[in-house]
């Protein structure tokens, strides 16, 4: 049984800690709680509500991975075949397999700091600047060029080596792979084979720069360098393409992951492959277990949850479902990179971090 009072109070605590607005859905069997706190627009004071549509960033990677697994089930590709076999003009050498793109063990670098010049120093945050975020608000990136930037950059590791390195280059290549083996744009393949298969009515890969329908503005702080945080809800998402540009709702995210873990999107055998993890260095520099577009949340004595998190400029989201499908959390918030940097350029703890962790504990474990 969900404790609605505790969930509402914990969500409000995150808002009071500094997030302008956030909203979530928690499910436990047939019991459903939806809540929201704060505002969707700091200028008008429009309140956040739990039905808002939201950019969910790299949660898209689970959708992309599921689409790739569907093509493997149909015999159109082999996960353990060199990706170069399918994309000879984009993938260097024969050592990188399709599976290595899916689990981020390809060794390919992240293209983003090369596409956004003011982020070139990343992960040296103190020597980055948010200027490129404004410069590229309406830039239409060519995915092949973004891939070339990642492929030509110094390697993050060797193909198949662990830990792997989380890289959007991998998933842009997977989108190109989907297009190659199906003869259809990746957005359409993901929509047909995953979004529509899951019965999602408020989820899409956008074509334009706006979020259609009721949604929140998205406020980016870039580690305190943008003060007050600036709205980036209107943005050309070609900088990540169909690897991280999904728009969804918290209800749709829970529906998707419930059906995925029930074996209704990909087969049980494919799901088992998605849940086979390797150590990967995340964008935050932490080593996490990562599967094929999925990663687990694990704690001693606690049940395992599967899902993904995601960020875009100004927006964040998290969706986690217990391994047995019985309990779920989908969360969206309209502020990102709120942690200020210390003298050595490292992000410092913020009250939002503790408040979010407390909310997640209540949502996932009921305490």
CSV table of C-alpha atoms in Angstrom, one decimal, residues 97-327:
chain,number,residue,atom,x,y,z
A,97,UNK,CA,30.3,-5.2,-32.2
A,98,UNK,CA,26.7,-4.1,-32.1
A,99,UNK,CA,26.5,-5.4,-28.5
A,100,UNK,CA,29.4,-3.1,-27.5
A,101,UNK,CA,27.5,-0.1,-28.8
A,102,UNK,CA,24.5,-1.2,-26.7
A,103,UNK,CA,26.4,-1.6,-23.4
A,104,UNK,CA,28.9,1.2,-24.0
A,105,UNK,CA,32.0,-1.0,-24.2
A,106,UNK,CA,32.9,0.1,-27.7
A,107,UNK,CA,35.6,2.5,-26.4
A,108,UNK,CA,34.3,5.3,-28.6
A,109,UNK,CA,34.4,8.8,-27.1
A,110,UNK,CA,31.5,11.1,-26.3
A,111,UNK,CA,31.0,13.6,-29.2
A,112,UNK,CA,29.2,16.2,-27.2
A,113,UNK,CA,32.3,18.3,-26.0
A,114,UNK,CA,33.4,18.5,-29.6
A,115,UNK,CA,30.0,19.5,-31.0
A,116,UNK,CA,29.7,22.2,-28.2
A,117,UNK,CA,33.0,24.1,-28.2
A,118,UNK,CA,32.5,25.8,-24.8
A,119,UNK,CA,32.2,22.3,-23.2
A,120,UNK,CA,35.5,21.1,-24.8
A,121,UNK,CA,37.2,20.9,-21.4
A,122,UNK,CA,34.6,18.4,-20.0
A,123,UNK,CA,34.9,16.6,-17.6
A,124,UNK,CA,37.0,19.6,-16.3
A,125,UNK,CA,33.8,21.5,-15.4
A,126,UNK,CA,35.5,24.6,-14.1
A,127,UNK,CA,36.9,25.3,-17.6
A,128,UNK,CA,33.7,24.8,-19.4
A,129,UNK,CA,31.1,27.5,-20.2
A,130,UNK,CA,27.4,27.3,-21.0
A,131,UNK,CA,27.8,29.6,-24.0
A,132,UNK,CA,27.4,26.8,-26.5
A,133,UNK,CA,24.0,26.0,-25.0
A,134,UNK,CA,22.7,29.3,-26.4
A,135,UNK,CA,24.7,29.2,-29.6
A,136,UNK,CA,23.2,25.9,-30.6
A,137,UNK,CA,19.6,26.3,-29.4
A,138,UNK,CA,18.4,26.1,-33.0
A,139,UNK,CA,21.3,24.3,-34.7
A,140,UNK,CA,20.3,21.4,-36.9
A,141,UNK,CA,23.1,18.9,-36.4
A,142,UNK,CA,23.9,16.1,-38.9
A,143,UNK,CA,24.0,12.8,-37.0
A,144,UNK,CA,26.7,11.5,-39.3
A,145,UNK,CA,28.9,14.5,-38.5
A,146,UNK,CA,28.3,14.0,-34.7
A,147,UNK,CA,29.2,10.3,-35.1
A,148,UNK,CA,32.4,11.3,-36.9
A,149,UNK,CA,33.3,13.7,-34.1
A,150,UNK,CA,33.0,10.9,-31.6
A,151,UNK,CA,34.8,8.3,-33.7
A,152,UNK,CA,37.7,10.6,-34.5
A,153,UNK,CA,38.2,11.8,-30.9
A,154,UNK,CA,40.7,10.0,-28.7
A,155,UNK,CA,39.3,6.6,-27.6
A,156,UNK,CA,37.9,6.3,-24.1
A,157,UNK,CA,38.9,2.6,-24.0
A,158,UNK,CA,39.5,-0.5,-26.0
A,159,UNK,CA,36.6,-2.3,-27.7
A,160,UNK,CA,35.2,-4.8,-25.3
A,161,UNK,CA,37.2,-3.6,-22.4
A,162,UNK,CA,35.8,-2.9,-19.0
A,163,UNK,CA,34.9,-0.6,-17.5
A,164,UNK,CA,33.2,0.8,-20.5
A,165,UNK,CA,32.5,4.5,-21.0
A,166,UNK,CA,29.1,5.9,-21.4
A,167,UNK,CA,28.9,7.7,-24.8
A,168,UNK,CA,26.1,9.1,-26.9
A,169,UNK,CA,28.2,8.2,-29.9
A,170,UNK,CA,27.3,4.6,-29.4
A,171,UNK,CA,23.5,5.3,-29.5
A,172,UNK,CA,23.7,7.6,-32.5
A,173,UNK,CA,25.4,4.7,-34.3
A,174,UNK,CA,22.6,2.4,-33.2
A,175,UNK,CA,20.1,4.8,-34.7
A,176,UNK,CA,22.0,4.7,-38.0
A,177,UNK,CA,22.1,0.9,-37.7
A,178,UNK,CA,18.3,0.8,-37.3
A,179,UNK,CA,17.9,2.9,-40.4
A,180,UNK,CA,20.3,0.7,-42.4
A,181,UNK,CA,18.8,-2.7,-41.6
A,182,UNK,CA,15.1,-1.6,-41.9
A,183,UNK,CA,15.3,1.0,-44.6
A,184,UNK,CA,13.2,3.3,-42.4
A,185,UNK,CA,14.2,6.3,-40.3
A,186,UNK,CA,15.1,5.3,-36.7
A,187,UNK,CA,12.4,7.5,-35.2
A,188,UNK,CA,9.8,5.6,-37.2
A,189,UNK,CA,11.3,2.2,-36.2
A,190,UNK,CA,11.3,3.1,-32.5
A,191,UNK,CA,7.8,4.5,-32.8
A,192,UNK,CA,6.4,1.4,-34.6
A,193,UNK,CA,8.3,-1.3,-32.7
A,194,UNK,CA,8.4,0.1,-29.2
A,195,UNK,CA,6.2,3.1,-28.5
A,196,UNK,CA,3.1,1.8,-30.3
A,197,UNK,CA,3.8,-1.8,-29.2
A,198,UNK,CA,3.7,-0.5,-25.6
A,199,UNK,CA,0.5,1.4,-26.2
A,200,UNK,CA,1.9,4.8,-25.2
A,201,UNK,CA,-0.3,7.7,-26.2
A,202,UNK,CA,1.7,10.6,-24.9
A,203,UNK,CA,5.2,9.6,-26.0
A,204,UNK,CA,7.0,10.7,-29.2
A,205,UNK,CA,10.3,11.5,-30.8
A,206,UNK,CA,9.9,15.2,-31.7
A,207,UNK,CA,10.5,16.7,-35.2
A,208,UNK,CA,10.6,20.4,-34.1
A,209,UNK,CA,12.0,22.5,-31.3
A,210,UNK,CA,8.9,22.7,-29.1
A,211,UNK,CA,7.2,20.3,-26.7
A,212,UNK,CA,3.6,19.9,-27.9
A,213,UNK,CA,0.9,19.9,-25.3
A,214,UNK,CA,1.0,20.8,-21.6
A,215,UNK,CA,4.6,20.8,-20.4
A,216,UNK,CA,7.1,22.4,-18.0
A,217,UNK,CA,9.7,24.9,-18.9
A,218,UNK,CA,13.2,23.5,-18.3
A,219,UNK,CA,15.7,25.5,-16.2
A,220,UNK,CA,19.5,24.9,-16.6
A,221,UNK,CA,22.0,26.1,-14.1
A,222,UNK,CA,25.2,24.6,-15.5
A,223,UNK,CA,26.8,24.3,-12.0
A,224,UNK,CA,25.9,27.8,-11.0
A,225,UNK,CA,27.3,29.5,-14.1
A,226,UNK,CA,23.7,30.4,-15.2
A,227,UNK,CA,22.2,32.4,-12.5
A,228,UNK,CA,19.2,32.5,-12.4
A,229,UNK,CA,18.8,29.3,-14.3
A,230,UNK,CA,17.7,29.8,-17.9
A,231,UNK,CA,14.8,28.1,-19.8
A,232,UNK,CA,15.8,25.7,-22.5
A,233,UNK,CA,12.5,24.0,-23.1
A,234,UNK,CA,12.5,25.3,-26.7
A,235,UNK,CA,15.5,23.5,-28.3
A,236,UNK,CA,16.5,21.6,-31.4
A,237,UNK,CA,17.1,18.1,-30.2
A,238,UNK,CA,19.2,17.0,-33.1
A,239,UNK,CA,22.2,17.3,-30.8
A,240,UNK,CA,21.2,13.8,-29.5
A,241,UNK,CA,18.7,12.7,-32.1
A,242,UNK,CA,16.6,9.6,-31.5
A,243,UNK,CA,19.1,8.4,-29.0
A,244,UNK,CA,18.0,10.8,-26.2
A,245,UNK,CA,15.2,13.2,-27.4
A,246,UNK,CA,12.1,11.4,-26.3
A,247,UNK,CA,9.1,13.3,-25.0
A,248,UNK,CA,6.9,11.4,-22.6
A,249,UNK,CA,4.9,11.4,-19.4
A,250,UNK,CA,5.5,9.7,-16.1
A,251,UNK,CA,2.5,7.5,-16.6
A,252,UNK,CA,3.7,6.4,-20.1
A,253,UNK,CA,7.2,5.7,-18.7
A,254,UNK,CA,5.8,3.4,-16.1
A,255,UNK,CA,3.6,1.7,-18.6
A,256,UNK,CA,6.6,1.1,-20.9
A,257,UNK,CA,8.9,-0.3,-18.3
A,258,UNK,CA,6.2,-2.6,-16.9
A,259,UNK,CA,5.6,-4.0,-20.3
A,260,UNK,CA,9.3,-4.3,-21.1
A,261,UNK,CA,10.0,-6.3,-17.9
A,262,UNK,CA,7.0,-8.4,-18.5
A,263,UNK,CA,8.5,-9.6,-21.8
A,264,UNK,CA,5.8,-7.8,-23.9
A,265,UNK,CA,8.1,-5.5,-25.9
A,266,UNK,CA,11.0,-7.8,-26.6
A,267,UNK,CA,11.2,-11.6,-25.9
A,268,UNK,CA,12.2,-12.9,-22.5
A,269,UNK,CA,15.5,-14.1,-24.0
A,270,UNK,CA,16.2,-10.6,-25.3
A,271,UNK,CA,15.2,-9.1,-22.0
A,272,UNK,CA,17.7,-11.4,-20.3
A,273,UNK,CA,20.4,-10.0,-22.6
A,274,UNK,CA,19.4,-6.4,-21.8
A,275,UNK,CA,19.8,-7.2,-18.1
A,276,UNK,CA,23.3,-8.8,-18.5
A,277,UNK,CA,25.5,-6.0,-17.1
A,278,UNK,CA,29.1,-4.8,-17.4
A,279,UNK,CA,30.8,-2.0,-15.4
A,280,UNK,CA,30.5,1.3,-17.2
A,281,UNK,CA,31.8,4.8,-16.3
A,282,UNK,CA,28.8,7.1,-16.2
A,283,UNK,CA,28.8,10.7,-17.3
A,284,UNK,CA,29.1,11.6,-13.6
A,285,UNK,CA,32.4,9.6,-13.4
A,286,UNK,CA,30.9,6.8,-11.3
A,287,UNK,CA,31.2,3.2,-12.3
A,288,UNK,CA,27.8,1.6,-12.6
A,289,UNK,CA,26.4,-1.7,-13.8
A,290,UNK,CA,25.0,-1.3,-17.3
A,291,UNK,CA,23.2,-3.7,-19.6
A,292,UNK,CA,21.8,-3.1,-23.1
A,293,UNK,CA,20.0,0.2,-22.6
A,294,UNK,CA,19.1,-0.7,-19.0
A,295,UNK,CA,20.8,-0.4,-15.7
A,296,UNK,CA,19.8,-1.6,-12.2
A,297,UNK,CA,19.4,0.2,-8.9
A,298,UNK,CA,20.7,-2.1,-6.2
A,299,UNK,CA,21.2,-1.8,-2.5
A,300,UNK,CA,22.0,-4.4,0.2
A,301,UNK,CA,18.9,-6.2,1.3
A,302,UNK,CA,16.7,-4.4,-1.2
A,303,UNK,CA,15.0,-5.7,-4.3
A,304,UNK,CA,16.6,-4.8,-7.6
A,305,UNK,CA,15.0,-2.1,-9.8
A,306,UNK,CA,15.6,-1.7,-13.6
A,307,UNK,CA,15.3,1.4,-15.7
A,308,UNK,CA,17.2,4.5,-16.8
A,309,UNK,CA,17.8,8.1,-16.0
A,310,UNK,CA,18.1,11.0,-18.4
A,311,UNK,CA,18.9,14.7,-18.7
A,312,UNK,CA,18.6,17.4,-21.3
A,313,UNK,CA,19.4,21.1,-20.9
A,314,UNK,CA,17.2,22.0,-18.0
A,315,UNK,CA,15.3,18.8,-17.6
A,316,UNK,CA,15.8,15.5,-15.8
A,317,UNK,CA,13.9,12.3,-15.5
A,318,UNK,CA,14.2,8.8,-13.8
A,319,UNK,CA,12.2,5.7,-14.4
A,320,UNK,CA,12.8,2.5,-12.3
A,321,UNK,CA,10.7,-0.7,-12.1
A,322,UNK,CA,11.2,-3.5,-9.7
A,323,UNK,CA,12.5,-6.7,-11.3
A,324,UNK,CA,9.2,-8.4,-10.7
A,325,UNK,CA,7.3,-5.4,-12.1
A,326,UNK,CA,5.4,-4.9,-8.9
A,327,UNK,CA,6.5,-1.4,-7.9
